[in-house]
Amino acid sequence: MSLTRLNSHEGSKPQETYRLKSLLFFMGSLVLVTSFATPIFAADDDTTLVDDKYSLKADREALEALRKNIPPERQKENDEKAFMDQMMSDLSRNPSEVRSKFSSIMNKKRELFNKDMNKAREQFSKVQKKEREDFTKAQAEIRKDFAKKKSSSDERKEFFDDIEAKRKDFYVDQKEKRDEFEADARDKRKNFEDYTRAKTDEFNQLHRDYTKRFEENKKAQADLKKQAEEKRKQVQKNLDQEYESIRKKDPTVLEPNTIEE
């Protein structure tokens, strides 16, 4: 409603009353939307694709005191690098086992992300539902108050026009906020998918190198085992040859010692 239309009926107290109630309610609803919507799906720092709890990182708590002067983003990169290093450090683990563990971790991160997204959407929908209920209830009270007072045909027409205009504005505002929320949710999901895709590509590259090192280490261990076995056999053969000549000699019969009487 424009200020001109408000001022045109300054002498009408009933009109002023319901207009003031409508205006106060509308302003209150905006405050309610802001107070609830902000923490539901707050934007991440521009330098971070995904929330820290979705990132792949090693447990580095013991080193926090040494990392105080390192920028947070560099800390995160170091943690993620440490995570990958830990995955590829134990050459005794079969490459298929390493890949299975990585896939399991990625699935848990995706489940956590989806759970948080669903929770944020449910909370947002809950807030909007409460706003609609409050708006409908307030509008009903305003109609009830207006109906108690005598009014002309023009006043009734203007009153219901205003009521309808506010109803339309309210639902347009709700749709805009819903669209904004969904757009933000799509951005967060895209960032998450980009992040997981990048980390999967990084893992695949490191995993190819790990597989090569695993096979080389496996062959080296087999060679060492073979060499040890050959050495054992050679030692045994040398021992057998050494005692072969002794076994071929006639045994020496030892005469019993005679005791002088």
PDB file of N, CA and C in Angstrom, residues 110-190:
ATOM      1  N   ARG A 110      29.402 -38.597   1.408  1.00  0.00           N
ATOM      2  CA  ARG A 110      28.205 -38.285   0.613  1.00  0.00           C
ATOM      3  C   ARG A 110      26.939 -38.449   1.459  1.00  0.00           C
ATOM      4  N   GLU A 111      26.888 -39.493   2.263  1.00  0.00           N
ATOM      5  CA  GLU A 111      25.729 -39.694   3.149  1.00  0.00           C
ATOM      6  C   GLU A 111      25.583 -38.541   4.125  1.00  0.00           C
ATOM      7  N   LEU A 112      26.708 -38.081   4.679  1.00  0.00           N
ATOM      8  CA  LEU A 112      26.679 -36.952   5.605  1.00  0.00           C
ATOM      9  C   LEU A 112      26.197 -35.689   4.917  1.00  0.00           C
ATOM     10  N   PHE A 113      26.694 -35.456   3.710  1.00  0.00           N
ATOM     11  CA  PHE A 113      26.285 -34.271   2.959  1.00  0.00           C
ATOM     12  C   PHE A 113      24.789 -34.310   2.652  1.00  0.00           C
ATOM     13  N   ASN A 114      24.309 -35.446   2.163  1.00  0.00           N
ATOM     14  CA  ASN A 114      22.877 -35.571   1.842  1.00  0.00           C
ATOM     15  C   ASN A 114      22.009 -35.412   3.085  1.00  0.00           C
ATOM     16  N   LYS A 115      22.474 -35.949   4.196  1.00  0.00           N
ATOM     17  CA  LYS A 115      21.727 -35.817   5.450  1.00  0.00           C
ATOM     18  C   LYS A 115      21.618 -34.357   5.857  1.00  0.00           C
ATOM     19  N   ASP A 116      22.716 -33.624   5.758  1.00  0.00           N
ATOM     20  CA  ASP A 116      22.701 -32.205   6.124  1.00  0.00           C
ATOM     21  C   ASP A 116      21.826 -31.395   5.164  1.00  0.00           C
ATOM     22  N   MET A 117      21.874 -31.731   3.888  1.00  0.00           N
ATOM     23  CA  MET A 117      21.040 -31.028   2.895  1.00  0.00           C
ATOM     24  C   MET A 117      19.560 -31.259   3.186  1.00  0.00           C
ATOM     25  N   ASN A 118      19.196 -32.497   3.463  1.00  0.00           N
ATOM     26  CA  ASN A 118      17.799 -32.809   3.767  1.00  0.00           C
ATOM     27  C   ASN A 118      17.342 -32.118   5.046  1.00  0.00           C
ATOM     28  N   LYS A 119      18.225 -32.093   6.040  1.00  0.00           N
ATOM     29  CA  LYS A 119      17.894 -31.439   7.309  1.00  0.00           C
ATOM     30  C   LYS A 119      17.673 -29.942   7.096  1.00  0.00           C
ATOM     31  N   ALA A 120      18.537 -29.312   6.285  1.00  0.00           N
ATOM     32  CA  ALA A 120      18.398 -27.877   6.004  1.00  0.00           C
ATOM     33  C   ALA A 120      17.089 -27.592   5.266  1.00  0.00           C
ATOM     34  N   ARG A 121      16.741 -28.457   4.310  1.00  0.00           N
ATOM     35  CA  ARG A 121      15.497 -28.254   3.553  1.00  0.00           C
ATOM     36  C   ARG A 121      14.272 -28.432   4.450  1.00  0.00           C
ATOM     37  N   GLU A 122      14.309 -29.442   5.306  1.00  0.00           N
ATOM     38  CA  GLU A 122      13.190 -29.658   6.232  1.00  0.00           C
ATOM     39  C   GLU A 122      13.021 -28.471   7.172  1.00  0.00           C
ATOM     40  N   GLN A 123      14.131 -27.941   7.678  1.00  0.00           N
ATOM     41  CA  GLN A 123      14.064 -26.802   8.581  1.00  0.00           C
ATOM     42  C   GLN A 123      13.531 -25.562   7.870  1.00  0.00           C
ATOM     43  N   PHE A 124      14.002 -25.358   6.648  1.00  0.00           N
ATOM     44  CA  PHE A 124      13.525 -24.209   5.871  1.00  0.00           C
ATOM     45  C   PHE A 124      12.020 -24.321   5.609  1.00  0.00           C
ATOM     46  N   SER A 125      11.571 -25.501   5.221  1.00  0.00           N
ATOM     47  CA  SER A 125      10.141 -25.711   4.954  1.00  0.00           C
ATOM     48  C   SER A 125       9.319 -25.527   6.225  1.00  0.00           C
ATOM     49  N   LYS A 126       9.873 -25.959   7.344  1.00  0.00           N
ATOM     50  CA  LYS A 126       9.182 -25.797   8.623  1.00  0.00           C
ATOM     51  C   LYS A 126       8.991 -24.324   8.965  1.00  0.00           C
ATOM     52  N   VAL A 127      10.031 -23.526   8.731  1.00  0.00           N
ATOM     53  CA  VAL A 127       9.953 -22.088   9.002  1.00  0.00           C
ATOM     54  C   VAL A 127       8.910 -21.431   8.104  1.00  0.00           C
ATOM     55  N   GLN A 128       8.934 -21.770   6.824  1.00  0.00           N
ATOM     56  CA  GLN A 128       7.969 -21.160   5.907  1.00  0.00           C
ATOM     57  C   GLN A 128       6.534 -21.570   6.236  1.00  0.00           C
ATOM     58  N   LYS A 129       6.348 -22.806   6.651  1.00  0.00           N
ATOM     59  CA  LYS A 129       5.011 -23.241   7.046  1.00  0.00           C
ATOM     60  C   LYS A 129       4.515 -22.446   8.243  1.00  0.00           C
ATOM     61  N   LYS A 130       5.401 -22.234   9.225  1.00  0.00           N
ATOM     62  CA  LYS A 130       5.037 -21.441  10.402  1.00  0.00           C
ATOM     63  C   LYS A 130       4.697 -20.002  10.005  1.00  0.00           C
ATOM     64  N   GLU A 131       5.436 -19.449   9.093  1.00  0.00           N
ATOM     65  CA  GLU A 131       5.161 -18.090   8.620  1.00  0.00           C
ATOM     66  C   GLU A 131       3.786 -18.010   7.953  1.00  0.00           C
ATOM     67  N   ARG A 132       3.455 -19.030   7.141  1.00  0.00           N
ATOM     68  CA  ARG A 132       2.139 -19.033   6.486  1.00  0.00           C
ATOM     69  C   ARG A 132       1.018 -19.130   7.507  1.00  0.00           C
ATOM     70  N   GLU A 133       1.220 -19.973   8.499  1.00  0.00           N
ATOM     71  CA  GLU A 133       0.198 -20.110   9.536  1.00  0.00           C
ATOM     72  C   GLU A 133       0.012 -18.802  10.298  1.00  0.00           C
ATOM     73  N   ASP A 134       1.117 -18.153  10.640  1.00  0.00           N
ATOM     74  CA  ASP A 134       1.040 -16.887  11.364  1.00  0.00           C
ATOM     75  C   ASP A 134       0.403 -15.801  10.511  1.00  0.00           C
ATOM     76  N   PHE A 135       0.742 -15.782   9.248  1.00  0.00           N
ATOM     77  CA  PHE A 135       0.187 -14.777   8.342  1.00  0.00           C
ATOM     78  C   PHE A 135      -1.325 -14.959   8.195  1.00  0.00           C
ATOM     79  N   THR A 136      -1.737 -16.200   7.969  1.00  0.00           N
ATOM     80  CA  THR A 136      -3.168 -16.484   7.811  1.00  0.00           C
ATOM     81  C   THR A 136      -3.939 -16.114   9.077  1.00  0.00           C
ATOM     82  N   LYS A 137      -3.367 -16.454  10.224  1.00  0.00           N
ATOM     83  CA  LYS A 137      -4.021 -16.142  11.495  1.00  0.00           C
ATOM     84  C   LYS A 137      -4.127 -14.625  11.694  1.00  0.00           C
ATOM     85  N   ALA A 138      -3.063 -13.900  11.381  1.00  0.00           N
ATOM     86  CA  ALA A 138      -3.079 -12.445  11.546  1.00  0.00           C
ATOM     87  C   ALA A 138      -4.087 -11.797  10.600  1.00  0.00           C
ATOM     88  N   GLN A 139      -4.150 -12.286   9.364  1.00  0.00           N
ATOM     89  CA  GLN A 139      -5.104 -11.742   8.410  1.00  0.00           C
ATOM     90  C   GLN A 139      -6.538 -11.979   8.871  1.00  0.00           C
ATOM     91  N   ALA A 140      -6.766 -13.146   9.445  1.00  0.00           N
ATOM     92  CA  ALA A 140      -8.109 -13.450   9.948  1.00  0.00           C
ATOM     93  C   ALA A 140      -8.478 -12.504  11.087  1.00  0.00           C
ATOM     94  N   GLU A 141      -7.529 -12.199  11.956  1.00  0.00           N
ATOM     95  CA  GLU A 141      -7.778 -11.260  13.059  1.00  0.00           C
ATOM     96  C   GLU A 141      -8.083  -9.861  12.529  1.00  0.00           C
ATOM     97  N   ILE A 142      -7.337  -9.462  11.504  1.00  0.00           N
ATOM     98  CA  ILE A 142      -7.568  -8.136  10.916  1.00  0.00           C
ATOM     99  C   ILE A 142      -8.966  -8.061  10.298  1.00  0.00           C
ATOM    100  N   ARG A 143      -9.392  -9.107   9.598  1.00  0.00           N
ATOM    101  CA  ARG A 143     -10.739  -9.133   9.018  1.00  0.00           C
ATOM    102  C   ARG A 143     -11.806  -9.072  10.125  1.00  0.00           C
ATOM    103  N   LYS A 144     -11.522  -9.833  11.200  1.00  0.00           N
ATOM    104  CA  LYS A 144     -12.473  -9.873  12.304  1.00  0.00           C
ATOM    105  C   LYS A 144     -12.633  -8.495  12.944  1.00  0.00           C
ATOM    106  N   ASP A 145     -11.515  -7.798  13.151  1.00  0.00           N
ATOM    107  CA  ASP A 145     -11.558  -6.449  13.731  1.00  0.00           C
ATOM    108  C   ASP A 145     -12.272  -5.479  12.806  1.00  0.00           C
ATOM    109  N   PHE A 146     -12.024  -5.606  11.539  1.00  0.00           N
ATOM    110  CA  PHE A 146     -12.656  -4.695  10.579  1.00  0.00           C
ATOM    111  C   PHE A 146     -14.163  -4.923  10.517  1.00  0.00           C
ATOM    112  N   ALA A 147     -14.553  -6.183  10.599  1.00  0.00           N
ATOM    113  CA  ALA A 147     -15.980  -6.501  10.502  1.00  0.00           C
ATOM    114  C   ALA A 147     -16.769  -5.935  11.688  1.00  0.00           C
ATOM    115  N   LYS A 148     -16.116  -5.675  12.798  1.00  0.00           N
ATOM    116  CA  LYS A 148     -16.795  -5.144  13.978  1.00  0.00           C
ATOM    117  C   LYS A 148     -17.131  -3.656  13.833  1.00  0.00           C
ATOM    118  N   LYS A 149     -16.511  -3.005  12.884  1.00  0.00           N
ATOM    119  CA  LYS A 149     -16.675  -1.559  12.745  1.00  0.00           C
ATOM    120  C   LYS A 149     -17.512  -1.244  11.509  1.00  0.00           C
ATOM    121  N   LYS A 150     -18.264  -0.159  11.609  1.00  0.00           N
ATOM    122  CA  LYS A 150     -19.034   0.280  10.461  1.00  0.00           C
ATOM    123  C   LYS A 150     -18.099   0.890   9.430  1.00  0.00           C
ATOM    124  N   SER A 151     -18.346   0.591   8.168  1.00  0.00           N
ATOM    125  CA  SER A 151     -17.495   1.119   7.106  1.00  0.00           C
ATOM    126  C   SER A 151     -18.320   1.291   5.842  1.00  0.00           C
ATOM    127  N   SER A 152     -17.885   2.212   5.024  1.00  0.00           N
ATOM    128  CA  SER A 152     -18.580   2.466   3.760  1.00  0.00           C
ATOM    129  C   SER A 152     -18.199   1.420   2.728  1.00  0.00           C
ATOM    130  N   SER A 153     -18.886   1.440   1.623  1.00  0.00           N
ATOM    131  CA  SER A 153     -18.599   0.491   0.549  1.00  0.00           C
ATOM    132  C   SER A 153     -17.191   0.681   0.008  1.00  0.00           C
ATOM    133  N   ASP A 154     -16.780   1.938  -0.120  1.00  0.00           N
ATOM    134  CA  ASP A 154     -15.429   2.206  -0.627  1.00  0.00           C
ATOM    135  C   ASP A 154     -14.374   1.718   0.358  1.00  0.00           C
ATOM    136  N   GLU A 155     -14.648   1.924   1.635  1.00  0.00           N
ATOM    137  CA  GLU A 155     -13.692   1.478   2.648  1.00  0.00           C
ATOM    138  C   GLU A 155     -13.567  -0.048   2.649  1.00  0.00           C
ATOM    139  N   ARG A 156     -14.712  -0.725   2.487  1.00  0.00           N
ATOM    140  CA  ARG A 156     -14.655  -2.186   2.448  1.00  0.00           C
ATOM    141  C   ARG A 156     -13.891  -2.674   1.221  1.00  0.00           C
ATOM    142  N   LYS A 157     -14.152  -2.008   0.100  1.00  0.00           N
ATOM    143  CA  LYS A 157     -13.443  -2.398  -1.120  1.00  0.00           C
ATOM    144  C   LYS A 157     -11.939  -2.200  -0.970  1.00  0.00           C
ATOM    145  N   GLU A 158     -11.550  -1.053  -0.441  1.00  0.00           N
ATOM    146  CA  GLU A 158     -10.119  -0.785  -0.264  1.00  0.00           C
ATOM    147  C   GLU A 158      -9.513  -1.753   0.742  1.00  0.00           C
ATOM    148  N   PHE A 159     -10.263  -2.059   1.795  1.00  0.00           N
ATOM    149  CA  PHE A 159      -9.769  -2.982   2.817  1.00  0.00           C
ATOM    150  C   PHE A 159      -9.469  -4.351   2.213  1.00  0.00           C
ATOM    151  N   PHE A 160     -10.425  -4.895   1.475  1.00  0.00           N
ATOM    152  CA  PHE A 160     -10.223  -6.233   0.913  1.00  0.00           C
ATOM    153  C   PHE A 160      -9.210  -6.227  -0.230  1.00  0.00           C
ATOM    154  N   ASP A 161      -9.106  -5.124  -0.951  1.00  0.00           N
ATOM    155  CA  ASP A 161      -8.044  -5.002  -1.968  1.00  0.00           C
ATOM    156  C   ASP A 161      -6.674  -5.055  -1.308  1.00  0.00           C
ATOM    157  N   ASP A 162      -6.575  -4.333  -0.170  1.00  0.00           N
ATOM    158  CA  ASP A 162      -5.307  -4.333   0.557  1.00  0.00           C
ATOM    159  C   ASP A 162      -4.989  -5.723   1.104  1.00  0.00           C
ATOM    160  N   ILE A 163      -5.999  -6.376   1.637  1.00  0.00           N
ATOM    161  CA  ILE A 163      -5.815  -7.730   2.159  1.00  0.00           C
ATOM    162  C   ILE A 163      -5.295  -8.661   1.064  1.00  0.00           C
ATOM    163  N   GLU A 164      -5.903  -8.577  -0.112  1.00  0.00           N
ATOM    164  CA  GLU A 164      -5.500  -9.443  -1.222  1.00  0.00           C
ATOM    165  C   GLU A 164      -4.094  -9.095  -1.707  1.00  0.00           C
ATOM    166  N   ALA A 165      -3.779  -7.799  -1.746  1.00  0.00           N
ATOM    167  CA  ALA A 165      -2.447  -7.373  -2.184  1.00  0.00           C
ATOM    168  C   ALA A 165      -1.380  -7.895  -1.226  1.00  0.00           C
ATOM    169  N   LYS A 166      -1.671  -7.812   0.070  1.00  0.00           N
ATOM    170  CA  LYS A 166      -0.704  -8.305   1.054  1.00  0.00           C
ATOM    171  C   LYS A 166      -0.547  -9.817   0.961  1.00  0.00           C
ATOM    172  N   ARG A 167      -1.663 -10.500   0.704  1.00  0.00           N
ATOM    173  CA  ARG A 167      -1.581 -11.955   0.546  1.00  0.00           C
ATOM    174  C   ARG A 167      -0.682 -12.316  -0.634  1.00  0.00           C
ATOM    175  N   LYS A 168      -0.882 -11.619  -1.763  1.00  0.00           N
ATOM    176  CA  LYS A 168      -0.057 -11.891  -2.945  1.00  0.00           C
ATOM    177  C   LYS A 168       1.409 -11.566  -2.676  1.00  0.00           C
ATOM    178  N   ASP A 169       1.655 -10.421  -2.023  1.00  0.00           N
ATOM    179  CA  ASP A 169       3.038 -10.030  -1.726  1.00  0.00           C
ATOM    180  C   ASP A 169       3.704 -11.048  -0.807  1.00  0.00           C
ATOM    181  N   PHE A 170       2.941 -11.528   0.164  1.00  0.00           N
ATOM    182  CA  PHE A 170       3.505 -12.498   1.111  1.00  0.00           C
ATOM    183  C   PHE A 170       3.940 -13.773   0.399  1.00  0.00           C
ATOM    184  N   TYR A 171       3.080 -14.302  -0.473  1.00  0.00           N
ATOM    185  CA  TYR A 171       3.408 -15.553  -1.147  1.00  0.00           C
ATOM    186  C   TYR A 171       4.474 -15.360  -2.218  1.00  0.00           C
ATOM    187  N   VAL A 172       4.528 -14.195  -2.835  1.00  0.00           N
ATOM    188  CA  VAL A 172       5.618 -13.898  -3.768  1.00  0.00           C
ATOM    189  C   VAL A 172       6.943 -13.880  -3.011  1.00  0.00           C
ATOM    190  N   ASP A 173       6.928 -13.263  -1.832  1.00  0.00           N
ATOM    191  CA  ASP A 173       8.130 -13.199  -1.013  1.00  0.00           C
ATOM    192  C   ASP A 173       8.566 -14.604  -0.585  1.00  0.00           C
ATOM    193  N   GLN A 174       7.619 -15.442  -0.216  1.00  0.00           N
ATOM    194  CA  GLN A 174       7.965 -16.813   0.170  1.00  0.00           C
ATOM    195  C   GLN A 174       8.558 -17.582  -1.007  1.00  0.00           C
ATOM    196  N   LYS A 175       7.978 -17.399  -2.196  1.00  0.00           N
ATOM    197  CA  LYS A 175       8.505 -18.094  -3.369  1.00  0.00           C
ATOM    198  C   LYS A 175       9.921 -17.631  -3.687  1.00  0.00           C
ATOM    199  N   GLU A 176      10.176 -16.341  -3.568  1.00  0.00           N
ATOM    200  CA  GLU A 176      11.514 -15.824  -3.842  1.00  0.00           C
ATOM    201  C   GLU A 176      12.536 -16.420  -2.880  1.00  0.00           C
ATOM    202  N   LYS A 177      12.149 -16.521  -1.607  1.00  0.00           N
ATOM    203  CA  LYS A 177      13.058 -17.100  -0.626  1.00  0.00           C
ATOM    204  C   LYS A 177      13.267 -18.592  -0.883  1.00  0.00           C
ATOM    205  N   ARG A 178      12.212 -19.280  -1.293  1.00  0.00           N
ATOM    206  CA  ARG A 178      12.354 -20.697  -1.637  1.00  0.00           C
ATOM    207  C   ARG A 178      13.284 -20.861  -2.837  1.00  0.00           C
ATOM    208  N   ASP A 179      13.093 -20.029  -3.859  1.00  0.00           N
ATOM    209  CA  ASP A 179      13.953 -20.096  -5.042  1.00  0.00           C
ATOM    210  C   ASP A 179      15.414 -19.815  -4.673  1.00  0.00           C
ATOM    211  N   GLU A 180      15.613 -18.843  -3.793  1.00  0.00           N
ATOM    212  CA  GLU A 180      16.967 -18.498  -3.362  1.00  0.00           C
ATOM    213  C   GLU A 180      17.599 -19.663  -2.593  1.00  0.00           C
ATOM    214  N   PHE A 181      16.792 -20.280  -1.733  1.00  0.00           N
ATOM    215  CA  PHE A 181      17.286 -21.426  -0.967  1.00  0.00           C
ATOM    216  C   PHE A 181      17.678 -22.569  -1.902  1.00  0.00           C
ATOM    217  N   GLU A 182      16.815 -22.879  -2.859  1.00  0.00           N
ATOM    218  CA  GLU A 182      17.091 -23.982  -3.777  1.00  0.00           C
ATOM    219  C   GLU A 182      18.304 -23.689  -4.652  1.00  0.00           C
ATOM    220  N   ALA A 183      18.467 -22.433  -5.064  1.00  0.00           N
ATOM    221  CA  ALA A 183      19.632 -22.064  -5.859  1.00  0.00           C
ATOM    222  C   ALA A 183      20.915 -22.256  -5.040  1.00  0.00           C
ATOM    223  N   ASP A 184      20.861 -21.853  -3.778  1.00  0.00           N
ATOM    224  CA  ASP A 184      22.007 -22.026  -2.893  1.00  0.00           C
ATOM    225  C   ASP A 184      22.298 -23.510  -2.675  1.00  0.00           C
ATOM    226  N   ALA A 185      21.229 -24.301  -2.535  1.00  0.00           N
ATOM    227  CA  ALA A 185      21.400 -25.750  -2.350  1.00  0.00           C
ATOM    228  C   ALA A 185      22.036 -26.377  -3.587  1.00  0.00           C
ATOM    229  N   ARG A 186      21.625 -25.940  -4.772  1.00  0.00           N
ATOM    230  CA  ARG A 186      22.215 -26.468  -6.012  1.00  0.00           C
ATOM    231  C   ARG A 186      23.696 -26.116  -6.096  1.00  0.00           C
ATOM    232  N   ASP A 187      24.036 -24.892  -5.696  1.00  0.00           N
ATOM    233  CA  ASP A 187      25.446 -24.479  -5.708  1.00  0.00           C
ATOM    234  C   ASP A 187      26.269 -25.344  -4.762  1.00  0.00           C
ATOM    235  N   LYS A 188      25.736 -25.598  -3.589  1.00  0.00           N
ATOM    236  CA  LYS A 188      26.458 -26.413  -2.610  1.00  0.00           C
ATOM    237  C   LYS A 188      26.626 -27.844  -3.113  1.00  0.00           C
ATOM    238  N   ARG A 189      25.590 -28.383  -3.733  1.00  0.00           N
ATOM    239  CA  ARG A 189      25.704 -29.746  -4.262  1.00  0.00           C
ATOM    240  C   ARG A 189      26.706 -29.799  -5.408  1.00  0.00           C
ATOM    241  N   LYS A 190      26.675 -28.791  -6.267  1.00  0.00           N
ATOM    242  CA  LYS A 190      27.635 -28.750  -7.377  1.00  0.00           C
ATOM    243  C   LYS A 190      29.061 -28.661  -6.833  1.00  0.00           C
TER     244      LYS A 190
END
